[in-house]
Amino acid sequence: MDTEAPNPTHSRPPIIHAALQIALVALLLYACSRIVLPFVGILLWSVILAVILHPLHMRLSARLGNSWSATIIGLVGIALMLVPMYMVVTSLGASIYALVAGIQDHSLTIPPPPAWLAGLPVVGEKLADGWSLISTNMPAALAKYGPMLGKPAGWLASFAAGLATGGLSLVLSIGIAAVIVAYAEGASAFARQLMGVVTSDAARGAHLATLTAATVRGVATGVVGVAVIQTLLIGIGLFVMGVPAAGALTLITFLVAVVQIPALLITIPVIAYVFATEATTPAIIFAVWSVIAGLSDNILKPIMLGRGLEVPMPVILIGVIGGMISDGLLGLFIGPVLLAVAYVLLVEWLNPNPVANHPPAEGAQP
């Protein structure tokens, strides 16, 4: 006769057991999310940077060792990011402060509108009248147009206030990315295992992990990376020539470059301004530099853009605008990469037989 006490686990209904497991997992996820949520943006960009920097880390670690390679990548990356970020943020902050101060003490001067503006169809006359009022009577213009500018001015002030925080977040992300690349092998194995669990297929999970890494590198280097290099080249010319609002123009150039609009749309009016205000020789040098920098994306894209990467430009555009609105400066970088990865994974998920249509994945690199 079996006198052994019955196991209470066996007597518990399966549905209650499953509900308890789900509740405990949900509670754990909620508790962890409250702790991690303030750092989500920084961690996302750190992972993206780690994926981008991993090939460089592999080459350096073969000569210097894993730890030294990660350390050098972190220190050099922080130095390269900190200097231009400091210049852009301080210049933009100074421009916004000068604009607000000029409006408040009525010292801001606006030149009269050009003669051709009134000749534009439909809106030309109204634009010319508004411009003339602003240039001749700033208090009256503020009284008339001030209520319409309240919300945009508030958003601009908030965005400017977040620039310093965003710049520090970008610098911190590079340091975290250097730590991640030092543990690249474990991170790669974790990514493949996680994808395998999500898809219930180890081969498909490894393929999706590899595809995700390829998409991150393709968008980050071919779109964001090209935009950053082109913006740096144009920004150097703006700051060297002492163009007013150089920081704001540099930021606008980056936005334009990310959405694949020719940067010459920004540089040509600036070139005209420099010719009107500076001596001929430096103006010519600036013009040549700006034109070369504005066309540099035509050379950089074939070199840096991921082969076979097909992400529609509206996805990139929505990622840039939405990322900037939601996360400020950091969102400019995270937004397009994150949406591109989501789009590629969605297309791959809709593929009826993905593993058969692609070569077996050898492993995703972080």
PDB file of N, CA, C and O in Angstrom, residues 86-121:
ATOM      1  N   TYR A  86      29.653  69.200 -28.613  1.00  0.00           N
ATOM      2  CA  TYR A  86      29.750  70.388 -27.761  1.00  0.00           C
ATOM      3  C   TYR A  86      29.624  71.666 -28.600  1.00  0.00           C
ATOM      4  O   TYR A  86      28.911  72.606 -28.212  1.00  0.00           O
ATOM      5  N   MET A  87      30.270  71.690 -29.744  1.00  0.00           N
ATOM      6  CA  MET A  87      30.223  72.886 -30.590  1.00  0.00           C
ATOM      7  C   MET A  87      28.815  73.135 -31.115  1.00  0.00           C
ATOM      8  O   MET A  87      28.314  74.270 -31.099  1.00  0.00           O
ATOM      9  N   VAL A  88      28.149  72.078 -31.581  1.00  0.00           N
ATOM     10  CA  VAL A  88      26.807  72.245 -32.148  1.00  0.00           C
ATOM     11  C   VAL A  88      25.817  72.659 -31.064  1.00  0.00           C
ATOM     12  O   VAL A  88      25.012  73.579 -31.250  1.00  0.00           O
ATOM     13  N   VAL A  89      25.857  71.991 -29.924  1.00  0.00           N
ATOM     14  CA  VAL A  89      24.891  72.277 -28.852  1.00  0.00           C
ATOM     15  C   VAL A  89      25.078  73.690 -28.308  1.00  0.00           C
ATOM     16  O   VAL A  89      24.106  74.435 -28.127  1.00  0.00           O
ATOM     17  N   THR A  90      26.317  74.089 -28.048  1.00  0.00           N
ATOM     18  CA  THR A  90      26.551  75.435 -27.519  1.00  0.00           C
ATOM     19  C   THR A  90      26.180  76.513 -28.535  1.00  0.00           C
ATOM     20  O   THR A  90      25.626  77.551 -28.169  1.00  0.00           O
ATOM     21  N   SER A  91      26.487  76.272 -29.816  1.00  0.00           N
ATOM     22  CA  SER A  91      26.134  77.255 -30.843  1.00  0.00           C
ATOM     23  C   SER A  91      24.621  77.393 -30.985  1.00  0.00           C
ATOM     24  O   SER A  91      24.089  78.507 -31.077  1.00  0.00           O
ATOM     25  N   LEU A  92      23.928  76.259 -30.989  1.00  0.00           N
ATOM     26  CA  LEU A  92      22.468  76.303 -31.119  1.00  0.00           C
ATOM     27  C   LEU A  92      21.840  76.962 -29.899  1.00  0.00           C
ATOM     28  O   LEU A  92      20.918  77.774 -30.023  1.00  0.00           O
ATOM     29  N   GLY A  93      22.345  76.622 -28.716  1.00  0.00           N
ATOM     30  CA  GLY A  93      21.820  77.252 -27.508  1.00  0.00           C
ATOM     31  C   GLY A  93      22.042  78.757 -27.506  1.00  0.00           C
ATOM     32  O   GLY A  93      21.153  79.525 -27.127  1.00  0.00           O
ATOM     33  N   ALA A  94      23.230  79.183 -27.955  1.00  0.00           N
ATOM     34  CA  ALA A  94      23.521  80.622 -28.012  1.00  0.00           C
ATOM     35  C   ALA A  94      22.626  81.325 -29.027  1.00  0.00           C
ATOM     36  O   ALA A  94      22.160  82.449 -28.789  1.00  0.00           O
ATOM     37  N   SER A  95      22.351  80.676 -30.151  1.00  0.00           N
ATOM     38  CA  SER A  95      21.489  81.286 -31.173  1.00  0.00           C
ATOM     39  C   SER A  95      20.065  81.454 -30.661  1.00  0.00           C
ATOM     40  O   SER A  95      19.432  82.500 -30.863  1.00  0.00           O
ATOM     41  N   ILE A  96      19.557  80.428 -29.983  1.00  0.00           N
ATOM     42  CA  ILE A  96      18.193  80.519 -29.455  1.00  0.00           C
ATOM     43  C   ILE A  96      18.119  81.579 -28.363  1.00  0.00           C
ATOM     44  O   ILE A  96      17.159  82.366 -28.300  1.00  0.00           O
ATOM     45  N   TYR A  97      19.134  81.628 -27.512  1.00  0.00           N
ATOM     46  CA  TYR A  97      19.147  82.649 -26.445  1.00  0.00           C
ATOM     47  C   TYR A  97      19.187  84.053 -27.032  1.00  0.00           C
ATOM     48  O   TYR A  97      18.467  84.955 -26.570  1.00  0.00           O
ATOM     49  N   ALA A  98      20.028  84.241 -28.053  1.00  0.00           N
ATOM     50  CA  ALA A  98      20.122  85.569 -28.675  1.00  0.00           C
ATOM     51  C   ALA A  98      18.805  85.950 -29.340  1.00  0.00           C
ATOM     52  O   ALA A  98      18.378  87.111 -29.284  1.00  0.00           O
ATOM     53  N   LEU A  99      18.131  84.968 -29.965  1.00  0.00           N
ATOM     54  CA  LEU A  99      16.849  85.251 -30.614  1.00  0.00           C
ATOM     55  C   LEU A  99      15.802  85.656 -29.587  1.00  0.00           C
ATOM     56  O   LEU A  99      15.089  86.659 -29.768  1.00  0.00           O
ATOM     57  N   VAL A 100      15.698  84.902 -28.505  1.00  0.00           N
ATOM     58  CA  VAL A 100      14.702  85.216 -27.471  1.00  0.00           C
ATOM     59  C   VAL A 100      15.011  86.555 -26.816  1.00  0.00           C
ATOM     60  O   VAL A 100      14.111  87.378 -26.589  1.00  0.00           O
ATOM     61  N   ALA A 101      16.288  86.803 -26.519  1.00  0.00           N
ATOM     62  CA  ALA A 101      16.665  88.074 -25.892  1.00  0.00           C
ATOM     63  C   ALA A 101      16.387  89.253 -26.827  1.00  0.00           C
ATOM     64  O   ALA A 101      15.906  90.305 -26.382  1.00  0.00           O
ATOM     65  N   GLY A 102      16.661  89.073 -28.119  1.00  0.00           N
ATOM     66  CA  GLY A 102      16.400  90.149 -29.077  1.00  0.00           C
ATOM     67  C   GLY A 102      14.927  90.465 -29.208  1.00  0.00           C
ATOM     68  O   GLY A 102      14.539  91.623 -29.380  1.00  0.00           O
ATOM     69  N   ILE A 103      14.088  89.433 -29.128  1.00  0.00           N
ATOM     70  CA  ILE A 103      12.642  89.663 -29.205  1.00  0.00           C
ATOM     71  C   ILE A 103      12.138  90.366 -27.952  1.00  0.00           C
ATOM     72  O   ILE A 103      11.298  91.280 -28.013  1.00  0.00           O
ATOM     73  N   GLN A 104      12.662  89.972 -26.787  1.00  0.00           N
ATOM     74  CA  GLN A 104      12.186  90.549 -25.535  1.00  0.00           C
ATOM     75  C   GLN A 104      12.575  92.012 -25.381  1.00  0.00           C
ATOM     76  O   GLN A 104      11.770  92.829 -24.915  1.00  0.00           O
ATOM     77  N   ASP A 105      13.802  92.363 -25.757  1.00  0.00           N
ATOM     78  CA  ASP A 105      14.225  93.770 -25.597  1.00  0.00           C
ATOM     79  C   ASP A 105      14.093  94.579 -26.888  1.00  0.00           C
ATOM     80  O   ASP A 105      14.593  95.706 -26.979  1.00  0.00           O
ATOM     81  N   HIS A 106      13.434  93.978 -27.901  1.00  0.00           N
ATOM     82  CA  HIS A 106      13.167  94.653 -29.178  1.00  0.00           C
ATOM     83  C   HIS A 106      14.433  95.095 -29.900  1.00  0.00           C
ATOM     84  O   HIS A 106      14.424  96.073 -30.656  1.00  0.00           O
ATOM     85  N   SER A 107      15.534  94.406 -29.654  1.00  0.00           N
ATOM     86  CA  SER A 107      16.782  94.744 -30.331  1.00  0.00           C
ATOM     87  C   SER A 107      17.005  93.915 -31.606  1.00  0.00           C
ATOM     88  O   SER A 107      17.970  94.154 -32.332  1.00  0.00           O
ATOM     89  N   LEU A 108      16.124  92.960 -31.843  1.00  0.00           N
ATOM     90  CA  LEU A 108      16.273  92.102 -33.021  1.00  0.00           C
ATOM     91  C   LEU A 108      15.907  92.888 -34.273  1.00  0.00           C
ATOM     92  O   LEU A 108      14.838  93.512 -34.350  1.00  0.00           O
ATOM     93  N   THR A 109      16.799  92.864 -35.255  1.00  0.00           N
ATOM     94  CA  THR A 109      16.566  93.586 -36.508  1.00  0.00           C
ATOM     95  C   THR A 109      16.406  92.584 -37.650  1.00  0.00           C
ATOM     96  O   THR A 109      17.190  91.644 -37.776  1.00  0.00           O
ATOM     97  N   ILE A 110      15.382  92.799 -38.434  1.00  0.00           N
ATOM     98  CA  ILE A 110      15.088  91.944 -39.588  1.00  0.00           C
ATOM     99  C   ILE A 110      15.167  92.802 -40.845  1.00  0.00           C
ATOM    100  O   ILE A 110      14.560  93.884 -40.893  1.00  0.00           O
ATOM    101  N   PRO A 111      15.907  92.383 -41.865  1.00  0.00           N
ATOM    102  CA  PRO A 111      15.976  93.184 -43.097  1.00  0.00           C
ATOM    103  C   PRO A 111      14.619  93.213 -43.790  1.00  0.00           C
ATOM    104  O   PRO A 111      13.793  92.322 -43.602  1.00  0.00           O
ATOM    105  N   PRO A 112      14.374  94.239 -44.616  1.00  0.00           N
ATOM    106  CA  PRO A 112      13.093  94.305 -45.329  1.00  0.00           C
ATOM    107  C   PRO A 112      12.967  93.166 -46.322  1.00  0.00           C
ATOM    108  O   PRO A 112      13.960  92.587 -46.762  1.00  0.00           O
ATOM    109  N   PRO A 113      11.742  92.806 -46.691  1.00  0.00           N
ATOM    110  CA  PRO A 113      11.539  91.679 -47.613  1.00  0.00           C
ATOM    111  C   PRO A 113      12.065  92.001 -49.004  1.00  0.00           C
ATOM    112  O   PRO A 113      12.055  93.167 -49.435  1.00  0.00           O
ATOM    113  N   PRO A 114      12.542  91.007 -49.739  1.00  0.00           N
ATOM    114  CA  PRO A 114      12.988  91.256 -51.119  1.00  0.00           C
ATOM    115  C   PRO A 114      11.813  91.635 -52.013  1.00  0.00           C
ATOM    116  O   PRO A 114      10.655  91.279 -51.749  1.00  0.00           O
ATOM    117  N   ALA A 115      12.110  92.344 -53.069  1.00  0.00           N
ATOM    118  CA  ALA A 115      11.048  92.862 -53.937  1.00  0.00           C
ATOM    119  C   ALA A 115      10.258  91.743 -54.619  1.00  0.00           C
ATOM    120  O   ALA A 115       9.052  91.884 -54.873  1.00  0.00           O
ATOM    121  N   TRP A 116      10.907  90.616 -54.926  1.00  0.00           N
ATOM    122  CA  TRP A 116      10.239  89.547 -55.656  1.00  0.00           C
ATOM    123  C   TRP A 116       9.222  88.774 -54.812  1.00  0.00           C
ATOM    124  O   TRP A 116       8.372  88.059 -55.347  1.00  0.00           O
ATOM    125  N   LEU A 117       9.284  88.937 -53.478  1.00  0.00           N
ATOM    126  CA  LEU A 117       8.397  88.153 -52.620  1.00  0.00           C
ATOM    127  C   LEU A 117       6.936  88.510 -52.847  1.00  0.00           C
ATOM    128  O   LEU A 117       6.061  87.631 -52.888  1.00  0.00           O
ATOM    129  N   ALA A 118       6.656  89.813 -53.014  1.00  0.00           N
ATOM    130  CA  ALA A 118       5.269  90.232 -53.216  1.00  0.00           C
ATOM    131  C   ALA A 118       4.698  89.734 -54.536  1.00  0.00           C
ATOM    132  O   ALA A 118       3.479  89.637 -54.699  1.00  0.00           O
ATOM    133  N   GLY A 119       5.552  89.400 -55.471  1.00  0.00           N
ATOM    134  CA  GLY A 119       5.078  88.923 -56.766  1.00  0.00           C
ATOM    135  C   GLY A 119       4.698  87.458 -56.808  1.00  0.00           C
ATOM    136  O   GLY A 119       4.204  86.970 -57.834  1.00  0.00           O
ATOM    137  N   LEU A 120       4.937  86.722 -55.729  1.00  0.00           N
ATOM    138  CA  LEU A 120       4.570  85.305 -55.709  1.00  0.00           C
ATOM    139  C   LEU A 120       3.056  85.148 -55.759  1.00  0.00           C
ATOM    140  O   LEU A 120       2.320  85.927 -55.144  1.00  0.00           O
ATOM    141  N   PRO A 121       2.558  84.182 -56.476  1.00  0.00           N
ATOM    142  CA  PRO A 121       1.101  84.006 -56.569  1.00  0.00           C
ATOM    143  C   PRO A 121       0.500  83.568 -55.234  1.00  0.00           C
ATOM    144  O   PRO A 121       1.136  82.880 -54.438  1.00  0.00           O
TER     145      PRO A 121
END
